[in-house]
């Protein structure tokens, strides 16, 4: 408006009057036109009207207008342009042009009252607000609005939503305030509909798509995030294609172009790659030329993975550079420059390589810098370093130091020791910049597991007590089948010497159980109350070998429920089984043990490389009531296969009693000292589901009439354990994306094989007479089992006298029975004088027949395969396994799914 007004004024000053125009029209054509120039005036005064928050001087500072200076139409128009370009004003006009008393009339931009986002569901407000510039109490400008609209659209494009649109709205309020509303239409996520590749002759499109991060949107990839378009991923895919071809021998491969086209509806992308494969090369001569005097180039070349005539592989070249650098580092050359020199023969299609090791000086460790440890003492970190200041540099020992510090669990994951140039070329600085993590654990949890049912657990543990690397712990747990209290302390470096010393005090109450009935219900079997302590000491023998010794003193009390399993104050074998009656009692165990340990794992928390082997032996008999010798072996090996972690494990044990058997059919190794196998260590089988066991099945029906049958509703399955076992496994963990890793998920597939065996066959609990027919031939049931007659046992006193039932009339006039030692009449005391002439009936116990079978005592393997996942969930660690037993022996108990929440096995 101002510009239009100012133009009108200028025209009024320069346009001739009407008569003059008529005179010009009447004049001859040869008369030149008369040009009247616009007058130039000076500014007499200069004021600002309409400013409220902005000072008038500030407004005028954006113009070139000054009092006393001349002005023209052009200069006034430029002043308006400059004022609007300041982004401080919504409008500007100039008055007083005719008189020279210039008045700048302005309307200030409003103040933002609030910024409102509407329609955003995929991106929350906090994600958008921190990216835009507009905010409450700031000055509203249309330029800032346009910039924020573009920024929001860009945020949605990063999410793969290229159809997103943003419509800004302005709601005017009083006092020159405004609400800014961004109406967002998120639109669908833009998928990659098709990936086309042009120029590939040797490999199909599908083969090359498998190498890419980006995938085509298909129904079976509904949960994949790789089907959305990402410009950064497009660049990464080009590199992936190049890497693939270079590993297959195509050294001249290149991506000519990569174009992503958005469909007209903005819903999908079509990506087209144009590639040039080029010829395929083989390795030519592979040599190593070393300027370092100590190295033999021919011997080094023989150790490299590539050979002349093999297809060219760029990955092998990179691996060779790393291996040569590491080899030089082992001999103290920290900064060895390994340069591959390529000799390309385009006619013979060969690629010769000469690895040149530049001359280097032997390097020494100038100093070891430790930073970032605010709680952990320096000595805790330094004692894990395998190199010290002044030592010759050794890359292997630096890597070993890094692994040992990682295994402490005190610092961030993927900790690395940085190598920096020292004060001179032959000096190196090792920088250990650690980032401490919380090492204290306070756990109050409740959970449910398929192993122990309902669980309550409380524990407190400090793995880096007082920053000295000491471990202090206390825990208590309660479940349906176990209760325990433990206190422990470990000093890893006693008196700053490389000697570990620790101890544990414990009290554990464990209720064993068996299964009964067709519903596989659990039935309490025996209770084992253990009280004692263990003292452990360890000393290193070499970098990887360690010797550990221990002493344990433990009091065990094994009991059975008297109401369920006792008769006349004694354990009844017919109720409990002879094998359980032989186990009850109090026993004191005093044992000493030694373990030889080899450990080269890169991490004890989550290993991905290295080995751990433990050979252990325990001797019980330094006093106490129990004497045995027990040996165990446990070994694990881990391989990192390009992100996949493959592990193999083998364990086994044998226990031999050093005391005689208490009697026939009784194993000298008591039931609580034997090995057991099943859930959780042997997945696919129930707890104690493998190995020797007795299954007792009761019979119903009449044996004499041939209607007798076994009933699974009244059967018991008692695991007995074994003296020998072995267990092997193979497990594979796939590589995971950062998002899944942050959730704490660790899936795996596994296969396991093992067995539990070697036990003295128990004596039968009871023997029953087999029924015979009229001809005296033994009878069998329809299922093939022998028809057994009930067993009738006389009831006797503690001194062995037979008891009889005496019938008499009680005070109410009814008939009752009472026990007596009299065959005729009754005596008030056992063995007393018999009074009366009534004939008594012998008192007997009738035992229903049952079939007792002994299963599982065999070395033959059991085999299971399955998948599992560990999850560090917000409510505690969770482990779920689905395993199928492919090989099993008669009597084994299998289980398909096992899980555990709220505590760890």
PDB file of N, CA and C in Angstrom, residues 680-748:
ATOM      1  N   UNK A 680      17.049 -76.674  34.683  1.00  0.00           N
ATOM      2  CA  UNK A 680      17.149 -75.816  33.498  1.00  0.00           C
ATOM      3  C   UNK A 680      18.358 -76.096  32.612  1.00  0.00           C
ATOM      4  N   UNK A 681      19.348 -76.878  33.090  1.00  0.00           N
ATOM      5  CA  UNK A 681      20.567 -77.025  32.306  1.00  0.00           C
ATOM      6  C   UNK A 681      20.373 -77.898  31.069  1.00  0.00           C
ATOM      7  N   UNK A 682      19.432 -78.831  31.115  1.00  0.00           N
ATOM      8  CA  UNK A 682      19.154 -79.680  29.958  1.00  0.00           C
ATOM      9  C   UNK A 682      17.742 -79.352  29.486  1.00  0.00           C
ATOM     10  N   UNK A 683      17.665 -78.402  28.549  1.00  0.00           N
ATOM     11  CA  UNK A 683      16.374 -77.937  28.071  1.00  0.00           C
ATOM     12  C   UNK A 683      15.716 -79.001  27.191  1.00  0.00           C
ATOM     13  N   UNK A 684      14.413 -79.092  27.287  1.00  0.00           N
ATOM     14  CA  UNK A 684      13.660 -80.133  26.601  1.00  0.00           C
ATOM     15  C   UNK A 684      13.245 -81.244  27.542  1.00  0.00           C
ATOM     16  N   UNK A 685      13.820 -81.256  28.768  1.00  0.00           N
ATOM     17  CA  UNK A 685      13.472 -82.249  29.782  1.00  0.00           C
ATOM     18  C   UNK A 685      13.055 -81.522  31.056  1.00  0.00           C
ATOM     19  N   UNK A 686      12.171 -82.157  31.806  1.00  0.00           N
ATOM     20  CA  UNK A 686      11.662 -81.560  33.029  1.00  0.00           C
ATOM     21  C   UNK A 686      12.746 -81.547  34.098  1.00  0.00           C
ATOM     22  N   UNK A 687      12.492 -80.848  35.200  1.00  0.00           N
ATOM     23  CA  UNK A 687      13.435 -80.808  36.288  1.00  0.00           C
ATOM     24  C   UNK A 687      13.689 -82.230  36.791  1.00  0.00           C
ATOM     25  N   UNK A 688      14.964 -82.618  36.882  1.00  0.00           N
ATOM     26  CA  UNK A 688      15.382 -83.958  37.259  1.00  0.00           C
ATOM     27  C   UNK A 688      14.704 -85.011  36.375  1.00  0.00           C
ATOM     28  N   UNK A 689      14.486 -84.629  35.117  1.00  0.00           N
ATOM     29  CA  UNK A 689      13.727 -85.507  34.224  1.00  0.00           C
ATOM     30  C   UNK A 689      14.556 -86.554  33.513  1.00  0.00           C
ATOM     31  N   UNK A 690      15.897 -86.552  33.710  1.00  0.00           N
ATOM     32  CA  UNK A 690      16.776 -87.503  33.036  1.00  0.00           C
ATOM     33  C   UNK A 690      17.477 -88.351  34.084  1.00  0.00           C
ATOM     34  N   UNK A 691      17.642 -89.640  33.787  1.00  0.00           N
ATOM     35  CA  UNK A 691      18.449 -90.488  34.647  1.00  0.00           C
ATOM     36  C   UNK A 691      17.647 -91.488  35.467  1.00  0.00           C
ATOM     37  N   UNK A 692      18.337 -92.203  36.356  1.00  0.00           N
ATOM     38  CA  UNK A 692      17.684 -93.271  37.131  1.00  0.00           C
ATOM     39  C   UNK A 692      16.490 -92.752  37.921  1.00  0.00           C
ATOM     40  N   UNK A 693      15.421 -93.574  37.910  1.00  0.00           N
ATOM     41  CA  UNK A 693      14.212 -93.203  38.626  1.00  0.00           C
ATOM     42  C   UNK A 693      13.390 -94.458  38.886  1.00  0.00           C
ATOM     43  N   UNK A 694      12.522 -94.361  39.843  1.00  0.00           N
ATOM     44  CA  UNK A 694      11.579 -95.445  40.137  1.00  0.00           C
ATOM     45  C   UNK A 694      10.187 -94.914  39.895  1.00  0.00           C
ATOM     46  N   UNK A 695       9.423 -95.673  39.134  1.00  0.00           N
ATOM     47  CA  UNK A 695       8.027 -95.329  38.891  1.00  0.00           C
ATOM     48  C   UNK A 695       7.161 -96.401  39.531  1.00  0.00           C
ATOM     49  N   UNK A 696       6.321 -95.991  40.467  1.00  0.00           N
ATOM     50  CA  UNK A 696       5.441 -96.907  41.181  1.00  0.00           C
ATOM     51  C   UNK A 696       4.010 -96.660  40.715  1.00  0.00           C
ATOM     52  N   UNK A 697       3.393 -97.712  40.178  1.00  0.00           N
ATOM     53  CA  UNK A 697       2.030 -97.613  39.665  1.00  0.00           C
ATOM     54  C   UNK A 697       1.154 -98.625  40.378  1.00  0.00           C
ATOM     55  N   UNK A 698       0.084 -98.163  40.998  1.00  0.00           N
ATOM     56  CA  UNK A 698      -0.825 -99.037  41.738  1.00  0.00           C
ATOM     57  C   UNK A 698      -1.833 -99.678  40.794  1.00  0.00           C
ATOM     58  N   UNK A 699      -2.343-100.847  41.261  1.00  0.00           N
ATOM     59  CA  UNK A 699      -3.257-101.636  40.438  1.00  0.00           C
ATOM     60  C   UNK A 699      -4.658-101.612  41.035  1.00  0.00           C
ATOM     61  N   UNK A 700      -5.620-101.653  40.154  1.00  0.00           N
ATOM     62  CA  UNK A 700      -7.021-101.736  40.570  1.00  0.00           C
ATOM     63  C   UNK A 700      -7.631-102.990  39.959  1.00  0.00           C
ATOM     64  N   UNK A 701      -8.728-103.410  40.527  1.00  0.00           N
ATOM     65  CA  UNK A 701      -9.401-104.595  40.013  1.00  0.00           C
ATOM     66  C   UNK A 701      -8.986-105.851  40.769  1.00  0.00           C
ATOM     67  N   UNK A 702      -9.566-106.950  40.373  1.00  0.00           N
ATOM     68  CA  UNK A 702      -9.348-108.237  41.033  1.00  0.00           C
ATOM     69  C   UNK A 702      -8.367-109.060  40.201  1.00  0.00           C
ATOM     70  N   UNK A 703      -7.229-109.423  40.824  1.00  0.00           N
ATOM     71  CA  UNK A 703      -6.218-110.200  40.100  1.00  0.00           C
ATOM     72  C   UNK A 703      -6.734-111.581  39.753  1.00  0.00           C
ATOM     73  N   UNK A 704      -7.533-112.171  40.672  1.00  0.00           N
ATOM     74  CA  UNK A 704      -7.999-113.545  40.453  1.00  0.00           C
ATOM     75  C   UNK A 704      -8.961-113.632  39.275  1.00  0.00           C
ATOM     76  N   UNK A 705      -9.717-112.553  39.046  1.00  0.00           N
ATOM     77  CA  UNK A 705     -10.711-112.599  37.962  1.00  0.00           C
ATOM     78  C   UNK A 705     -10.154-112.055  36.648  1.00  0.00           C
ATOM     79  N   UNK A 706      -8.902-111.588  36.664  1.00  0.00           N
ATOM     80  CA  UNK A 706      -8.289-111.096  35.436  1.00  0.00           C
ATOM     81  C   UNK A 706      -8.710-109.698  35.047  1.00  0.00           C
ATOM     82  N   UNK A 707      -9.326-108.941  35.986  1.00  0.00           N
ATOM     83  CA  UNK A 707      -9.774-107.585  35.673  1.00  0.00           C
ATOM     84  C   UNK A 707      -8.810-106.525  36.212  1.00  0.00           C
ATOM     85  N   UNK A 708      -7.672-106.974  36.668  1.00  0.00           N
ATOM     86  CA  UNK A 708      -6.720-106.032  37.254  1.00  0.00           C
ATOM     87  C   UNK A 708      -6.077-105.173  36.158  1.00  0.00           C
ATOM     88  N   UNK A 709      -5.822-103.888  36.488  1.00  0.00           N
ATOM     89  CA  UNK A 709      -5.206-102.974  35.515  1.00  0.00           C
ATOM     90  C   UNK A 709      -4.396-101.928  36.262  1.00  0.00           C
ATOM     91  N   UNK A 710      -3.374-101.411  35.590  1.00  0.00           N
ATOM     92  CA  UNK A 710      -2.581-100.315  36.140  1.00  0.00           C
ATOM     93  C   UNK A 710      -3.358 -99.008  36.009  1.00  0.00           C
ATOM     94  N   UNK A 711      -3.278 -98.158  37.009  1.00  0.00           N
ATOM     95  CA  UNK A 711      -3.969 -96.876  36.968  1.00  0.00           C
ATOM     96  C   UNK A 711      -2.964 -95.740  37.058  1.00  0.00           C
ATOM     97  N   UNK A 712      -2.958 -94.885  36.047  1.00  0.00           N
ATOM     98  CA  UNK A 712      -2.025 -93.746  36.047  1.00  0.00           C
ATOM     99  C   UNK A 712      -2.470 -92.653  37.000  1.00  0.00           C
ATOM    100  N   UNK A 713      -3.720 -92.725  37.482  1.00  0.00           N
ATOM    101  CA  UNK A 713      -4.188 -91.721  38.430  1.00  0.00           C
ATOM    102  C   UNK A 713      -3.590 -91.925  39.815  1.00  0.00           C
ATOM    103  N   UNK A 714      -2.955 -93.053  40.025  1.00  0.00           N
ATOM    104  CA  UNK A 714      -2.363 -93.337  41.336  1.00  0.00           C
ATOM    105  C   UNK A 714      -0.963 -93.913  41.127  1.00  0.00           C
ATOM    106  N   UNK A 715      -0.081 -93.065  40.594  1.00  0.00           N
ATOM    107  CA  UNK A 715       1.285 -93.495  40.322  1.00  0.00           C
ATOM    108  C   UNK A 715       2.250 -92.409  40.791  1.00  0.00           C
ATOM    109  N   UNK A 716       3.479 -92.817  41.094  1.00  0.00           N
ATOM    110  CA  UNK A 716       4.499 -91.897  41.591  1.00  0.00           C
ATOM    111  C   UNK A 716       5.770 -92.073  40.774  1.00  0.00           C
ATOM    112  N   UNK A 717       6.456 -90.951  40.527  1.00  0.00           N
ATOM    113  CA  UNK A 717       7.674 -90.950  39.740  1.00  0.00           C
ATOM    114  C   UNK A 717       8.762 -90.284  40.580  1.00  0.00           C
ATOM    115  N   UNK A 718       9.714 -91.063  41.091  1.00  0.00           N
ATOM    116  CA  UNK A 718      10.741 -90.555  42.002  1.00  0.00           C
ATOM    117  C   UNK A 718      12.102 -90.537  41.316  1.00  0.00           C
ATOM    118  N   UNK A 719      12.698 -89.336  41.057  1.00  0.00           N
ATOM    119  CA  UNK A 719      14.066 -89.283  40.522  1.00  0.00           C
ATOM    120  C   UNK A 719      15.073 -89.622  41.621  1.00  0.00           C
ATOM    121  N   UNK A 720      16.060 -90.434  41.285  1.00  0.00           N
ATOM    122  CA  UNK A 720      17.047 -90.880  42.268  1.00  0.00           C
ATOM    123  C   UNK A 720      18.421 -90.272  42.063  1.00  0.00           C
ATOM    124  N   UNK A 721      18.661 -89.582  40.922  1.00  0.00           N
ATOM    125  CA  UNK A 721      19.986 -89.050  40.647  1.00  0.00           C
ATOM    126  C   UNK A 721      20.945 -90.127  40.181  1.00  0.00           C
ATOM    127  N   UNK A 722      22.171 -89.724  39.881  1.00  0.00           N
ATOM    128  CA  UNK A 722      23.171 -90.677  39.410  1.00  0.00           C
ATOM    129  C   UNK A 722      24.559 -90.271  39.860  1.00  0.00           C
ATOM    130  N   UNK A 723      25.500 -91.162  39.675  1.00  0.00           N
ATOM    131  CA  UNK A 723      26.880 -90.895  40.070  1.00  0.00           C
ATOM    132  C   UNK A 723      27.740 -90.420  38.908  1.00  0.00           C
ATOM    133  N   UNK A 724      27.221 -90.445  37.697  1.00  0.00           N
ATOM    134  CA  UNK A 724      27.977 -90.001  36.528  1.00  0.00           C
ATOM    135  C   UNK A 724      27.038 -89.305  35.558  1.00  0.00           C
ATOM    136  N   UNK A 725      27.555 -88.290  34.891  1.00  0.00           N
ATOM    137  CA  UNK A 725      26.752 -87.598  33.880  1.00  0.00           C
ATOM    138  C   UNK A 725      27.667 -86.920  32.875  1.00  0.00           C
ATOM    139  N   UNK A 726      27.084 -86.603  31.725  1.00  0.00           N
ATOM    140  CA  UNK A 726      27.748 -85.755  30.739  1.00  0.00           C
ATOM    141  C   UNK A 726      26.678 -84.932  30.045  1.00  0.00           C
ATOM    142  N   UNK A 727      27.083 -83.755  29.574  1.00  0.00           N
ATOM    143  CA  UNK A 727      26.146 -82.845  28.908  1.00  0.00           C
ATOM    144  C   UNK A 727      26.926 -81.970  27.942  1.00  0.00           C
ATOM    145  N   UNK A 728      26.531 -81.978  26.688  1.00  0.00           N
ATOM    146  CA  UNK A 728      27.164 -81.138  25.673  1.00  0.00           C
ATOM    147  C   UNK A 728      26.128 -80.266  24.993  1.00  0.00           C
ATOM    148  N   UNK A 729      26.574 -79.138  24.472  1.00  0.00           N
ATOM    149  CA  UNK A 729      25.643 -78.237  23.788  1.00  0.00           C
ATOM    150  C   UNK A 729      26.354 -77.465  22.694  1.00  0.00           C
ATOM    151  N   UNK A 730      25.582 -77.067  21.693  1.00  0.00           N
ATOM    152  CA  UNK A 730      25.976 -76.109  20.664  1.00  0.00           C
ATOM    153  C   UNK A 730      24.901 -75.035  20.639  1.00  0.00           C
ATOM    154  N   UNK A 731      25.311 -73.762  20.690  1.00  0.00           N
ATOM    155  CA  UNK A 731      24.343 -72.661  20.729  1.00  0.00           C
ATOM    156  C   UNK A 731      24.815 -71.558  19.805  1.00  0.00           C
ATOM    157  N   UNK A 732      23.856 -70.947  19.113  1.00  0.00           N
ATOM    158  CA  UNK A 732      24.171 -69.906  18.141  1.00  0.00           C
ATOM    159  C   UNK A 732      23.306 -68.689  18.417  1.00  0.00           C
ATOM    160  N   UNK A 733      23.959 -67.535  18.629  1.00  0.00           N
ATOM    161  CA  UNK A 733      23.261 -66.271  18.845  1.00  0.00           C
ATOM    162  C   UNK A 733      23.421 -65.408  17.601  1.00  0.00           C
ATOM    163  N   UNK A 734      22.315 -64.966  16.986  1.00  0.00           N
ATOM    164  CA  UNK A 734      22.418 -64.145  15.773  1.00  0.00           C
ATOM    165  C   UNK A 734      22.760 -62.700  16.129  1.00  0.00           C
ATOM    166  N   UNK A 735      23.326 -61.960  15.164  1.00  0.00           N
ATOM    167  CA  UNK A 735      23.568 -60.526  15.403  1.00  0.00           C
ATOM    168  C   UNK A 735      22.246 -59.776  15.426  1.00  0.00           C
ATOM    169  N   UNK A 736      22.167 -58.761  16.266  1.00  0.00           N
ATOM    170  CA  UNK A 736      20.937 -58.005  16.425  1.00  0.00           C
ATOM    171  C   UNK A 736      21.191 -56.533  16.146  1.00  0.00           C
ATOM    172  N   UNK A 737      20.128 -55.832  15.726  1.00  0.00           N
ATOM    173  CA  UNK A 737      20.219 -54.397  15.549  1.00  0.00           C
ATOM    174  C   UNK A 737      20.330 -53.688  16.888  1.00  0.00           C
ATOM    175  N   UNK A 738      20.748 -52.425  16.819  1.00  0.00           N
ATOM    176  CA  UNK A 738      20.954 -51.663  18.051  1.00  0.00           C
ATOM    177  C   UNK A 738      19.656 -51.519  18.836  1.00  0.00           C
ATOM    178  N   UNK A 739      18.513 -51.406  18.133  1.00  0.00           N
ATOM    179  CA  UNK A 739      17.245 -51.245  18.835  1.00  0.00           C
ATOM    180  C   UNK A 739      16.897 -52.456  19.677  1.00  0.00           C
ATOM    181  N   UNK A 740      17.079 -53.672  19.105  1.00  0.00           N
ATOM    182  CA  UNK A 740      16.770 -54.885  19.849  1.00  0.00           C
ATOM    183  C   UNK A 740      17.774 -55.093  20.962  1.00  0.00           C
ATOM    184  N   UNK A 741      19.041 -54.764  20.705  1.00  0.00           N
ATOM    185  CA  UNK A 741      20.056 -54.928  21.740  1.00  0.00           C
ATOM    186  C   UNK A 741      19.769 -54.036  22.930  1.00  0.00           C
ATOM    187  N   UNK A 742      19.286 -52.807  22.666  1.00  0.00           N
ATOM    188  CA  UNK A 742      18.975 -51.898  23.762  1.00  0.00           C
ATOM    189  C   UNK A 742      17.825 -52.425  24.607  1.00  0.00           C
ATOM    190  N   UNK A 743      16.952 -53.233  24.023  1.00  0.00           N
ATOM    191  CA  UNK A 743      15.862 -53.822  24.796  1.00  0.00           C
ATOM    192  C   UNK A 743      16.338 -54.968  25.681  1.00  0.00           C
ATOM    193  N   UNK A 744      17.587 -55.399  25.490  1.00  0.00           N
ATOM    194  CA  UNK A 744      18.116 -56.483  26.317  1.00  0.00           C
ATOM    195  C   UNK A 744      17.727 -57.863  25.842  1.00  0.00           C
ATOM    196  N   UNK A 745      17.353 -58.009  24.567  1.00  0.00           N
ATOM    197  CA  UNK A 745      16.937 -59.307  24.037  1.00  0.00           C
ATOM    198  C   UNK A 745      18.149 -60.062  23.492  1.00  0.00           C
ATOM    199  N   UNK A 746      18.219 -61.368  23.817  1.00  0.00           N
ATOM    200  CA  UNK A 746      19.311 -62.224  23.335  1.00  0.00           C
ATOM    201  C   UNK A 746      18.722 -63.566  22.905  1.00  0.00           C
ATOM    202  N   UNK A 747      18.251 -63.684  21.663  1.00  0.00           N
ATOM    203  CA  UNK A 747      17.722 -64.964  21.192  1.00  0.00           C
ATOM    204  C   UNK A 747      18.846 -65.915  20.802  1.00  0.00           C
ATOM    205  N   UNK A 748      18.527 -67.197  20.748  1.00  0.00           N
ATOM    206  CA  UNK A 748      19.522 -68.199  20.358  1.00  0.00           C
ATOM    207  C   UNK A 748      18.813 -69.471  19.923  1.00  0.00           C
TER     208      UNK A 748
END
